[in-house]
Coordinates of C-alpha atoms and ligand atoms in Angstrom, one line a residue:
M25 CA 103.7 137.2 86.5
Q26 CA 105.2 134.1 88.0
A27 CA 108.7 133.1 86.8
A28 CA 108.8 129.9 84.7
P29 CA 110.0 126.9 86.9
P30 CA 113.6 126.0 86.1
N31 CA 114.3 122.9 84.0
P32 CA 114.1 119.8 86.2
P33 CA 117.4 118.0 86.8
R34 CA 118.2 115.0 84.7
A35 CA 116.5 111.9 86.1
L36 CA 116.9 108.1 85.8
V37 CA 113.9 105.8 86.3
T38 CA 113.8 102.1 87.0
G39 CA 110.5 100.2 86.6
A40 CA 109.8 102.8 83.9
T41 CA 107.6 100.5 81.9
G42 CA 105.2 100.0 84.7
L43 CA 101.9 101.6 85.5
L44 CA 103.4 104.4 87.6
G45 CA 106.8 104.6 85.8
R46 CA 105.3 105.3 82.4
R47 CA 103.4 108.3 83.7
L48 CA 106.3 109.6 85.7
V49 CA 108.7 109.4 82.7
A50 CA 106.2 111.3 80.6
R51 CA 106.8 114.2 83.1
L52 CA 110.6 114.1 82.9
P53 CA 112.2 115.6 79.9
D54 CA 115.5 113.9 78.8
A55 CA 115.0 111.0 81.2
V56 CA 117.2 107.9 81.3
V57 CA 115.4 104.6 81.9
L58 CA 116.6 101.2 83.1
S59 CA 114.7 98.1 82.0
R60 CA 115.0 94.4 81.7
D61 CA 113.7 95.0 78.2
P62 CA 115.1 98.3 76.8
A63 CA 113.1 97.8 73.5
K64 CA 109.9 97.7 75.5
A65 CA 111.0 100.8 77.5
T66 CA 111.8 102.7 74.3
A67 CA 108.3 101.8 72.9
S68 CA 106.6 103.0 76.0
S69 CA 108.7 106.2 76.5
P70 CA 110.2 107.1 73.0
S71 CA 111.8 110.3 74.2
A72 CA 113.8 108.5 77.0
K73 CA 117.2 106.9 76.6
A74 CA 116.9 103.2 77.7
Y75 CA 119.6 100.9 79.1
A76 CA 119.4 97.2 79.9
W77 CA 119.4 96.3 83.6
S78 CA 118.1 93.2 85.5
P79 CA 117.8 94.4 89.1
E80 CA 118.6 91.0 90.7
A81 CA 121.6 90.3 88.4
G82 CA 124.0 93.0 89.5
P83 CA 124.7 96.8 89.5
P84 CA 123.3 98.9 86.6
P85 CA 125.7 100.1 83.9
A86 CA 127.7 103.2 85.0
A87 CA 127.1 104.9 81.7
A88 CA 123.4 105.1 82.4
L89 CA 124.1 107.1 85.6
A90 CA 126.4 109.7 84.0
E91 CA 125.0 113.3 84.4
V92 CA 122.0 112.0 86.3
E93 CA 120.9 114.1 89.3
V94 CA 117.9 112.2 90.6
V95 CA 117.2 108.4 90.6
F96 CA 113.6 107.3 90.9
H97 CA 113.7 103.5 91.7
L98 CA 110.4 101.8 91.2
A99 CA 111.3 98.3 89.8
G100 CA 109.7 95.3 91.5
E101 CA 107.8 92.1 90.7
P102 CA 104.1 93.0 90.5
L103 CA 102.1 92.0 93.6
G104 CA 98.6 91.8 92.2
D105 CA 98.9 89.4 89.2
G106 CA 98.8 85.8 90.3
R107 CA 98.8 83.8 93.5
W108 CA 101.6 84.2 96.0
T109 CA 103.3 80.9 95.6
A110 CA 106.7 80.5 97.4
E111 CA 108.4 81.3 94.1
K112 CA 106.3 84.4 93.5
K113 CA 107.0 85.6 97.1
Q114 CA 110.7 85.1 96.5
R115 CA 110.5 87.2 93.3
I116 CA 108.6 89.9 95.1
R117 CA 111.3 90.1 97.8
D118 CA 114.4 89.6 95.6
S119 CA 113.4 92.0 92.9
R120 CA 113.1 94.7 95.6
V121 CA 115.7 93.9 98.2
L122 CA 118.5 92.5 96.0
G123 CA 117.5 95.0 93.2
T124 CA 117.9 98.0 95.5
R125 CA 121.1 96.6 97.0
N126 CA 122.5 96.2 93.4
L127 CA 121.4 99.7 92.5
V128 CA 123.1 101.2 95.6
A129 CA 126.3 99.2 94.8
G130 CA 126.2 100.8 91.3
L131 CA 125.8 104.2 92.9
A132 CA 128.7 103.5 95.3
G133 CA 131.0 102.8 92.3
L134 CA 130.5 106.2 90.6
E135 CA 133.0 109.0 90.8
R136 CA 130.2 111.6 90.5
R137 CA 126.9 110.5 92.1
P138 CA 123.3 111.7 91.7
R139 CA 122.2 114.0 94.6
V140 CA 118.9 112.2 95.3
L141 CA 117.5 108.7 95.4
V142 CA 113.7 108.5 95.5
S143 CA 113.0 104.8 96.2
A144 CA 109.6 103.1 96.1
S145 CA 108.1 101.4 99.2
A146 CA 104.5 100.9 100.1
V147 CA 102.0 101.5 102.9
G148 CA 102.3 97.7 103.3
Y149 CA 105.2 98.7 105.6
Y150 CA 102.7 99.4 108.4
G151 CA 101.0 96.0 108.3
D152 CA 97.3 95.5 109.4
R153 CA 96.5 98.3 111.9
G154 CA 92.7 98.6 112.2
D155 CA 91.5 102.2 112.9
E156 CA 94.9 103.5 114.0
E157 CA 96.0 106.7 112.3
L158 CA 99.4 106.1 110.8
D159 CA 102.1 108.6 109.7
E160 CA 105.7 108.3 108.8
D161 CA 106.7 108.1 112.5
S162 CA 104.5 105.0 113.1
A163 CA 106.4 101.7 113.7
A164 CA 106.6 99.0 111.0
G165 CA 104.0 96.3 111.1
C166 CA 104.1 92.5 110.8
G167 CA 103.5 90.1 107.9
F168 CA 105.1 89.3 104.6
L169 CA 104.6 92.7 102.9
A170 CA 105.6 94.7 106.0
E171 CA 108.8 92.7 106.2
V172 CA 109.6 93.1 102.5
C173 CA 109.0 96.9 102.7
A174 CA 111.2 97.2 105.8
A175 CA 114.0 95.3 104.1
W176 CA 113.5 97.2 100.8
E177 CA 113.7 100.5 102.7
R178 CA 116.9 99.5 104.6
E179 CA 118.7 98.8 101.3
A180 CA 117.6 102.2 99.9
S181 CA 118.7 104.0 103.1
A182 CA 122.3 102.6 102.6
A183 CA 122.7 105.3 99.9
E184 CA 122.7 107.9 102.7
G185 CA 126.1 106.6 103.6
L186 CA 127.2 107.7 100.1
G187 CA 126.2 111.3 100.8
M188 CA 122.9 111.1 98.9
R189 CA 119.5 112.4 100.0
V190 CA 117.3 109.3 100.2
V191 CA 113.5 109.5 100.2
R192 CA 111.4 106.3 100.7
V193 CA 108.0 106.6 99.2
R194 CA 105.4 104.6 101.0
T195 CA 102.7 104.5 98.3
G196 CA 99.1 103.7 99.0
I197 CA 96.5 102.5 96.5
V198 CA 97.2 104.5 93.3
L199 CA 94.0 105.3 91.4
S200 CA 94.5 105.2 87.7
P201 CA 92.1 103.9 85.0
E202 CA 95.0 102.4 83.2
G203 CA 95.8 99.6 85.7
G204 CA 96.3 98.6 89.3
A205 CA 93.5 98.3 91.9
L206 CA 90.9 100.5 90.2
A207 CA 91.2 98.9 86.8
K208 CA 90.7 95.5 88.5
L209 CA 87.6 96.7 90.4
L210 CA 86.0 98.3 87.3
G211 CA 85.2 95.0 85.5
P212 CA 82.9 93.5 88.1
F213 CA 81.4 96.9 89.0
R214 CA 80.5 97.7 85.4
L215 CA 78.6 94.3 85.3
G216 CA 76.7 95.3 88.5
L217 CA 78.7 92.7 90.5
G218 CA 80.6 95.2 92.8
G219 CA 80.5 94.9 96.6
K220 CA 82.5 95.5 99.7
L221 CA 85.4 93.1 100.2
G222 CA 85.5 91.2 103.5
S223 CA 84.1 93.2 106.4
G224 CA 84.3 96.5 104.4
G225 CA 85.6 98.1 107.6
Q226 CA 89.2 98.0 106.5
W227 CA 90.8 101.4 105.8
M228 CA 92.0 102.0 102.2
S229 CA 94.6 104.8 101.7
W230 CA 94.1 105.9 98.2
I231 CA 95.9 108.5 96.0
H232 CA 95.1 109.9 92.6
I233 CA 97.8 109.2 90.1
D234 CA 98.4 112.9 89.4
D235 CA 99.1 113.4 93.1
W236 CA 101.4 110.4 93.2
I237 CA 103.5 112.0 90.4
G238 CA 103.2 115.3 92.2
I239 CA 104.6 113.9 95.4
L240 CA 107.5 112.1 93.7
L241 CA 108.5 115.3 91.9
H242 CA 108.1 117.3 95.2
A243 CA 110.3 114.7 96.9
S244 CA 113.0 115.0 94.2
R245 CA 113.1 118.8 94.4
E246 CA 112.5 119.7 98.0
A247 CA 115.6 119.3 100.1
T248 CA 113.7 119.1 103.4
V249 CA 112.1 115.8 102.3
L250 CA 114.3 113.0 103.5
G251 CA 113.5 109.5 104.9
P252 CA 110.0 108.2 104.6
I253 CA 107.1 110.0 102.9
N254 CA 103.6 108.6 102.6
A255 CA 102.2 108.9 99.1
V256 CA 98.6 108.8 100.0
G257 CA 95.8 111.3 99.9
P258 CA 94.7 113.2 103.0
R259 CA 91.3 111.3 103.3
P260 CA 91.6 107.6 103.5
V261 CA 88.2 105.8 103.4
S262 CA 86.8 102.4 104.5
N263 CA 86.4 99.7 101.9
A264 CA 82.6 100.0 102.3
E265 CA 82.8 103.7 101.5
L266 CA 85.1 103.1 98.5
T267 CA 82.6 100.5 97.2
R268 CA 79.6 102.8 97.7
T269 CA 81.4 105.8 96.0
L270 CA 82.6 103.8 93.1
G271 CA 79.1 102.4 92.6
R272 CA 77.7 105.9 92.6
V273 CA 80.3 107.3 90.2
L274 CA 79.7 104.4 87.8
R275 CA 75.9 104.5 88.4
R276 CA 75.9 100.8 89.2
P277 CA 74.6 99.1 92.4
A278 CA 77.4 97.7 94.6
R279 CA 75.4 95.3 96.7
L280 CA 77.2 92.0 96.3
P281 CA 79.7 91.8 99.2
I282 CA 82.5 89.2 98.8
P283 CA 83.1 87.6 102.2
G284 CA 86.7 87.3 103.6
F285 CA 86.7 83.5 103.3
A286 CA 85.8 83.7 99.6
L287 CA 88.6 86.2 99.0
R288 CA 91.1 83.9 100.7
A289 CA 89.8 81.0 98.6
A290 CA 90.1 82.9 95.4
L291 CA 93.3 84.9 96.0
G292 CA 95.1 82.9 98.6
E293 CA 97.6 85.0 100.6
M294 CA 97.3 87.8 98.0
S295 CA 93.9 88.6 99.6
E296 CA 96.1 90.5 102.2
L297 CA 96.3 93.3 99.5
V298 CA 92.5 94.1 99.9
T299 CA 91.6 93.0 103.4
T300 CA 94.4 94.7 105.3
S301 CA 93.4 97.9 107.1
Q302 CA 95.8 100.9 106.8
R303 CA 94.6 104.4 107.7
V304 CA 97.6 106.3 106.5
L305 CA 98.1 110.1 106.5
P306 CA 100.4 112.2 104.3
K307 CA 102.0 114.1 107.2
V308 CA 105.5 114.7 105.6
A309 CA 104.0 115.7 102.2
Q310 CA 101.8 118.3 103.9
R311 CA 104.4 119.6 106.3
T312 CA 106.9 120.2 103.5
G313 CA 104.4 122.1 101.4
Y314 CA 102.9 119.6 98.9
E315 CA 99.4 120.7 97.9
F316 CA 97.0 117.9 96.9
E317 CA 95.0 118.3 93.7
H318 CA 92.6 115.5 94.7
T319 CA 91.4 115.2 98.3
E320 CA 87.8 113.8 97.9
L321 CA 87.4 110.3 96.6
E322 CA 84.2 110.9 94.6
A323 CA 85.6 113.9 92.7
A324 CA 88.9 112.0 92.1
L325 CA 87.1 108.9 90.7
T326 CA 84.9 111.2 88.6
T327 CA 88.0 112.8 86.9
L328 CA 89.6 109.4 86.4
L329 CA 86.6 107.7 84.9
E330 CA 85.0 110.4 82.7
P331 CA 85.6 109.8 79.0
R332 CA 89.1 111.0 78.0
G333 CA 87.8 113.6 75.5
A334 CA 85.9 115.3 78.4
R335 CA 89.1 116.0 80.4
P336 CA 90.7 119.4 80.2
G337 CA 94.2 119.5 78.7
Ligands
NAP427 N1 100.5 100.8 91.8 C1 100.3 100.9 93.1 O1 99.1 101.2 93.5 C2 101.4 100.8 94.1 C3 101.1 100.8 95.5 C4 102.2 100.6 96.4 C5 103.5 100.5 95.9 N2 103.7 100.4 94.6 C6 105.1 100.2 94.2 O2 105.6 101.2 93.2 C7 106.4 100.6 92.3 C8 105.8 100.8 90.9 O3 104.5 100.3 90.8 P1 103.7 100.0 89.5 O4 102.3 99.8 89.8 O5 104.1 101.0 88.4 O6 104.4 98.6 89.2 P2 104.3 97.7 87.8 O7 103.3 98.2 86.9 O8 104.1 96.3 88.3 O9 105.8 97.9 87.2 C9 106.9 97.5 87.9 C10 108.1 97.5 87.0 O10 109.2 96.8 87.6 C11 109.9 96.0 86.7 N3 109.8 94.6 87.2 C12 108.7 93.8 87.1 N4 109.0 92.5 87.6 C13 110.3 92.6 88.0 C14 111.2 91.6 88.5 N5 110.8 90.3 88.8 N6 112.4 92.0 88.7 C15 112.8 93.2 88.4 N7 112.0 94.2 87.9 C16 110.8 93.9 87.7 C17 109.2 96.1 85.4 O11 110.1 96.9 84.6 P3 111.0 96.3 83.3 O12 110.2 95.2 82.7 O13 111.0 97.5 82.4 O14 112.3 96.0 83.9 C18 107.9 96.8 85.6 O15 107.5 97.7 84.6 C19 106.5 99.0 92.6 O16 107.7 98.8 93.2 C20 105.3 98.8 93.5 O17 105.4 97.8 94.4 C21 102.7 100.6 93.7

């Protein structure tokens, strides 16, 4: 018989009210959360202890970090809700770059520090790279998101100077029926209005939400994980394949392509999120022993989209 796993160390989560943070906190007994709105955080995660923190304003309260062993830092202005005006881009950057700087300043001021910082980043780090296979050793790319990710990661890496193990999680497209990219695609697809976006040749590096949580927990526990880790599944697909597969799983035709110029007209610069090509592989996760639950897109989408009552557990 296998021994029961030891209790996970006490964790603190920022961005805990978001799509990913809510699901992560549900897996962390006795978590502490930091939120701009602690009442909202308590409503979304009643078992967690919530403290107020506005990432751009200054360091978090030291009391929140007492007895914490692992910090998961996810906070950041959402990318996919509203056009990227100059003000929105400033919020996207400041919430991440200043927010992470302030978090690290708070960690620096502690007498007893957490051992590990697991800090969010995104595959946007690599920029638009066509068919090139990308792993954690690949160079950073160009463009707004690539520059934000590089600056965000630099701020997180500063915690290495405090003796902490720092992991920078370059997340791909997280598939969850509760929000994010998949939820946005579902509306038009269910109406039979789905289709490939732009050329359809761009690579999309997807990950099932359960594996995203699995990789974060793995990164927090596994001492050999340090520096960047790609949180993507092992089989990225083209946008055309994603479109065909989603159409098949939903049993809806997906024959209405949206040309690149229409995407740019509708979304402005934000169209970068769906037209950029990133063929990213999870080299560090696999090398350090993470075993994926979901490797095939069709099976992953099927588990996510089947009625809740039909899911085991
Ligand atoms: N979902 C994906 O597919 C994906 C892909 C790549 C990278 N990521 C990154 O992973 C992290 C978590 O993603 P998510 O999808 O869970 O994000 P989300 O749902 O947008 O939630 C982000 C959280 O950050 C806080 N926040 C929002 N705007 C902020 C601002 N202007 N200043 C400071 N804090 C702000 C909010 O927490 P409070 O209101 O409680 O303070 C919010 O709940 C983000 O940094 C995101 O960029 C996500």
